């Protein structure tokens, strides 16, 4: 735990909604089957800001081998908060320890039809500052990493399409207010649909 969760770790006041356990958050925002988190790790350079990408191993991801993506993964029931989900996932994927989660960059619903049933996934992308940029990969899952410029991201055909859109979106500026407003609006809409579907006066249980 000492290696994973950084002493003095900080988050902005605007992210207080994500300092609850994932299961509690899911109960407060019904309508999704899973919560996943992405870590947008940026670093300045002479070529401008760069974003950390990691490349999937074909042994671990035969359905999408060699694809580049942001560090990402599902929240786990054992995570004490969603922000700790981000910390844990980032450390497991890259060995990087978060110093500061600065903002929520994007929130969106992903419809997953890959399994035996349709799953609705709430995807949350957070901007993360790390203690350093010394990446240590779990080679079973990811085989390489790089810090890429906006132009490199735009010009690549082996970056996950949903992650490419997210990264380019982030390069164009901060969108935290839009992300939170979308999340609030989506949650209220789903709650209203749940009430309507159960008949007048019914409340979701």
CSV table of C-alpha atoms in Angstrom, one decimal:
chain,number,residue,atom,x,y,z
A,1,UNK,CA,0.0,0.0,0.0
A,2,UNK,CA,2.9,2.4,0.7
A,3,UNK,CA,4.1,2.0,-2.8
A,4,UNK,CA,0.7,2.3,-4.4
A,5,UNK,CA,-0.9,5.2,-2.6
A,6,UNK,CA,1.3,8.3,-2.4
A,7,UNK,CA,1.7,10.1,0.8
A,8,UNK,CA,0.5,13.7,0.3
A,9,UNK,CA,-1.6,12.7,-2.7
A,10,UNK,CA,-3.9,15.5,-3.7
A,11,UNK,CA,-7.1,16.0,-5.6
A,12,UNK,CA,-9.0,19.2,-6.5
A,13,UNK,CA,-12.2,20.2,-4.6
A,14,UNK,CA,-14.2,19.7,-7.8
A,15,UNK,CA,-13.5,16.0,-7.6
A,16,UNK,CA,-15.1,15.4,-4.2
A,17,UNK,CA,-17.9,13.4,-5.8
A,18,UNK,CA,-15.3,10.7,-6.7
A,19,UNK,CA,-14.1,10.3,-3.1
A,20,UNK,CA,-16.7,7.6,-2.5
A,21,UNK,CA,-16.4,3.8,-3.1
A,22,UNK,CA,-17.3,2.8,-6.7
A,23,UNK,CA,-20.2,0.7,-5.4
A,24,UNK,CA,-21.7,3.7,-3.6
A,25,UNK,CA,-21.1,5.9,-6.7
A,26,UNK,CA,-22.9,3.3,-8.8
A,27,UNK,CA,-25.9,3.3,-6.5
A,28,UNK,CA,-26.1,7.1,-6.7
A,29,UNK,CA,-25.8,7.0,-10.5
A,30,UNK,CA,-27.9,4.0,-11.7
A,31,UNK,CA,-27.9,2.8,-15.2
A,32,UNK,CA,-24.3,1.6,-15.7
A,33,UNK,CA,-23.0,-1.9,-15.3
A,34,UNK,CA,-19.4,-1.0,-14.8
A,35,UNK,CA,-17.2,2.0,-14.1
A,36,UNK,CA,-13.9,2.3,-15.9
A,37,UNK,CA,-11.2,4.9,-15.4
A,38,UNK,CA,-8.5,6.3,-17.8
A,39,UNK,CA,-5.4,8.2,-16.7
A,40,UNK,CA,-4.3,11.1,-18.9
A,41,UNK,CA,-0.7,11.6,-17.9
A,42,UNK,CA,0.9,14.6,-19.6
A,43,UNK,CA,4.5,15.8,-19.6
A,44,UNK,CA,6.0,19.0,-21.1
A,45,UNK,CA,8.8,18.7,-23.7
A,46,UNK,CA,10.5,20.8,-26.3
A,47,UNK,CA,7.9,19.5,-28.8
A,48,UNK,CA,5.0,20.6,-26.6
A,49,UNK,CA,2.9,18.7,-24.3
A,50,UNK,CA,3.0,14.9,-24.6
A,51,UNK,CA,0.6,12.2,-23.4
A,52,UNK,CA,1.6,8.7,-22.1
A,53,UNK,CA,0.5,5.8,-24.2
A,54,UNK,CA,1.0,2.1,-23.6
A,55,UNK,CA,0.9,-0.7,-26.2
A,56,UNK,CA,-1.2,-3.8,-25.7
A,57,UNK,CA,0.6,-7.2,-25.7
A,58,UNK,CA,-0.9,-9.6,-28.3
A,59,UNK,CA,-0.7,-12.4,-25.7
A,60,UNK,CA,-3.0,-10.5,-23.3
A,61,UNK,CA,-5.2,-8.7,-25.8
A,62,UNK,CA,-5.6,-11.0,-28.9
A,63,UNK,CA,-8.7,-9.1,-29.9
A,64,UNK,CA,-6.7,-5.8,-30.2
A,65,UNK,CA,-3.0,-6.6,-30.4
A,66,UNK,CA,-0.4,-3.8,-30.6
A,67,UNK,CA,-3.0,-1.1,-30.0
A,68,UNK,CA,-1.8,2.0,-28.1
A,69,UNK,CA,-4.0,3.4,-25.4
A,70,UNK,CA,-4.0,5.5,-22.2
A,71,UNK,CA,-3.6,3.6,-19.0
A,72,UNK,CA,-7.1,2.3,-18.2
A,73,UNK,CA,-9.0,-0.3,-16.3
A,74,UNK,CA,-12.2,-1.1,-14.3
A,75,UNK,CA,-12.9,0.1,-10.8
A,76,UNK,CA,-12.7,-2.8,-8.3
A,77,UNK,CA,-15.0,-3.4,-5.3
A,78,UNK,CA,-12.0,-3.3,-3.0
A,79,UNK,CA,-11.1,0.3,-4.1
A,80,UNK,CA,-11.9,2.7,-1.3
A,81,UNK,CA,-12.8,5.5,-3.7
A,82,UNK,CA,-13.0,6.1,-7.5
A,83,UNK,CA,-9.9,8.3,-7.2
A,84,UNK,CA,-8.0,5.4,-5.6
A,85,UNK,CA,-9.2,3.3,-8.5
A,86,UNK,CA,-7.3,5.7,-10.7
A,87,UNK,CA,-4.2,5.5,-8.5
A,88,UNK,CA,-4.3,1.7,-8.3
A,89,UNK,CA,-4.9,1.2,-12.0
A,90,UNK,CA,-2.1,3.6,-13.0
A,91,UNK,CA,0.4,1.9,-10.7
A,92,UNK,CA,-0.5,-1.6,-11.9
A,93,UNK,CA,-0.3,-0.6,-15.6
A,94,UNK,CA,2.8,1.6,-15.5
A,95,UNK,CA,4.5,1.6,-12.1
A,96,UNK,CA,3.8,5.4,-11.9
A,97,UNK,CA,2.5,6.9,-8.6
A,98,UNK,CA,0.0,9.7,-8.8
A,99,UNK,CA,0.9,13.0,-7.0
A,100,UNK,CA,-2.2,14.9,-8.0
A,101,UNK,CA,-5.5,14.1,-9.8
A,102,UNK,CA,-6.2,17.6,-11.2
A,103,UNK,CA,-9.4,17.3,-13.2
A,104,UNK,CA,-12.1,15.1,-14.8
A,105,UNK,CA,-11.4,15.6,-18.5
A,106,UNK,CA,-14.2,13.4,-20.0
A,107,UNK,CA,-17.2,11.3,-18.9
A,108,UNK,CA,-19.1,9.2,-21.4
A,109,UNK,CA,-21.1,6.0,-21.8
A,110,UNK,CA,-19.5,3.1,-23.7
A,111,UNK,CA,-21.9,0.4,-25.0
A,112,UNK,CA,-20.0,-2.9,-24.9
A,113,UNK,CA,-21.4,-5.8,-27.1
A,114,UNK,CA,-18.3,-8.0,-27.0
A,115,UNK,CA,-19.6,-10.5,-24.4
A,116,UNK,CA,-22.8,-12.5,-24.1
A,117,UNK,CA,-24.8,-9.5,-23.0
A,118,UNK,CA,-24.9,-5.8,-23.6
A,119,UNK,CA,-23.1,-3.8,-20.9
A,120,UNK,CA,-23.2,0.0,-20.4
A,121,UNK,CA,-19.9,1.2,-19.1
A,122,UNK,CA,-19.3,4.6,-17.5
A,123,UNK,CA,-15.9,5.8,-18.7
A,124,UNK,CA,-14.2,8.5,-16.6
A,125,UNK,CA,-11.0,10.2,-17.9
A,126,UNK,CA,-8.9,12.0,-15.3
A,127,UNK,CA,-5.8,14.2,-15.8
A,128,UNK,CA,-3.1,12.9,-13.5
A,129,UNK,CA,0.2,14.4,-12.4
A,130,UNK,CA,2.7,11.7,-11.3
A,131,UNK,CA,5.8,11.8,-9.0
A,132,UNK,CA,8.0,11.1,-12.0
A,133,UNK,CA,7.8,9.6,-15.5
A,134,UNK,CA,9.8,6.4,-14.9
A,135,UNK,CA,7.5,3.9,-16.5
A,136,UNK,CA,7.7,0.2,-15.5
A,137,UNK,CA,5.3,-1.9,-17.5
A,138,UNK,CA,3.7,-5.2,-16.7
A,139,UNK,CA,5.0,-6.9,-19.8
A,140,UNK,CA,2.3,-9.6,-19.7
A,141,UNK,CA,-0.3,-6.9,-20.5
A,142,UNK,CA,1.6,-4.1,-22.3
A,143,UNK,CA,4.8,-4.3,-24.3
A,144,UNK,CA,5.9,-0.7,-24.9
A,145,UNK,CA,5.2,2.9,-23.9
A,146,UNK,CA,5.8,6.3,-25.3
A,147,UNK,CA,5.0,10.0,-24.6
A,148,UNK,CA,3.3,11.2,-27.8
A,149,UNK,CA,2.5,14.6,-29.2
A,150,UNK,CA,-0.8,15.6,-30.6
A,151,UNK,CA,0.5,15.2,-34.1
A,152,UNK,CA,1.7,11.7,-33.4
A,153,UNK,CA,-1.7,10.8,-31.9
A,154,UNK,CA,-3.5,12.2,-34.9
A,155,UNK,CA,-1.3,10.5,-37.4
A,156,UNK,CA,-1.4,7.0,-35.8
A,157,UNK,CA,-3.7,4.3,-37.1
A,158,UNK,CA,-2.9,1.9,-34.2
A,159,UNK,CA,-4.3,4.0,-31.3
A,160,UNK,CA,-7.6,2.8,-29.9
A,161,UNK,CA,-10.2,5.0,-31.7
A,162,UNK,CA,-12.0,6.0,-28.5
A,163,UNK,CA,-8.8,6.9,-26.8
A,164,UNK,CA,-7.6,8.9,-29.8
A,165,UNK,CA,-10.7,11.0,-29.7
A,166,UNK,CA,-10.3,11.5,-25.9
A,167,UNK,CA,-6.6,12.5,-26.2
A,168,UNK,CA,-7.2,15.0,-29.0
A,169,UNK,CA,-10.1,16.4,-27.1
A,170,UNK,CA,-7.8,16.9,-24.1
A,171,UNK,CA,-5.1,18.5,-26.1
A,172,UNK,CA,-7.6,21.2,-27.1
A,173,UNK,CA,-8.0,22.4,-23.4
A,174,UNK,CA,-9.7,21.5,-20.1
A,175,UNK,CA,-13.2,20.3,-20.2
A,176,UNK,CA,-13.9,19.5,-16.6
A,177,UNK,CA,-17.1,21.6,-16.3
A,178,UNK,CA,-18.6,19.9,-19.4
A,179,UNK,CA,-17.6,16.4,-18.1
A,180,UNK,CA,-19.3,17.0,-14.7
A,181,UNK,CA,-22.4,18.6,-16.3
A,182,UNK,CA,-22.7,15.6,-18.6
A,183,UNK,CA,-22.4,13.2,-15.7
A,184,UNK,CA,-25.0,15.0,-13.6
A,185,UNK,CA,-27.4,15.3,-16.6
A,186,UNK,CA,-27.0,11.7,-17.6
A,187,UNK,CA,-27.5,10.5,-14.1
A,188,UNK,CA,-30.7,12.5,-13.7
A,189,UNK,CA,-32.0,11.3,-17.1
A,190,UNK,CA,-31.3,7.6,-16.2
A,191,UNK,CA,-33.1,8.1,-12.9
A,192,UNK,CA,-36.1,9.6,-14.6
A,193,UNK,CA,-36.2,6.7,-17.1
A,194,UNK,CA,-36.0,4.2,-14.2
A,195,UNK,CA,-38.9,5.8,-12.4
A,196,UNK,CA,-41.0,6.0,-15.6
A,197,UNK,CA,-40.4,2.4,-16.5
A,198,UNK,CA,-41.7,1.2,-13.1
A,199,UNK,CA,-44.9,3.2,-13.4
A,200,UNK,CA,-46.3,6.3,-11.8
A,201,UNK,CA,-45.0,7.0,-8.3
A,202,UNK,CA,-42.5,4.1,-8.4
A,203,UNK,CA,-39.0,4.6,-7.1
A,204,UNK,CA,-35.9,2.6,-8.1
A,205,UNK,CA,-35.0,0.1,-5.5
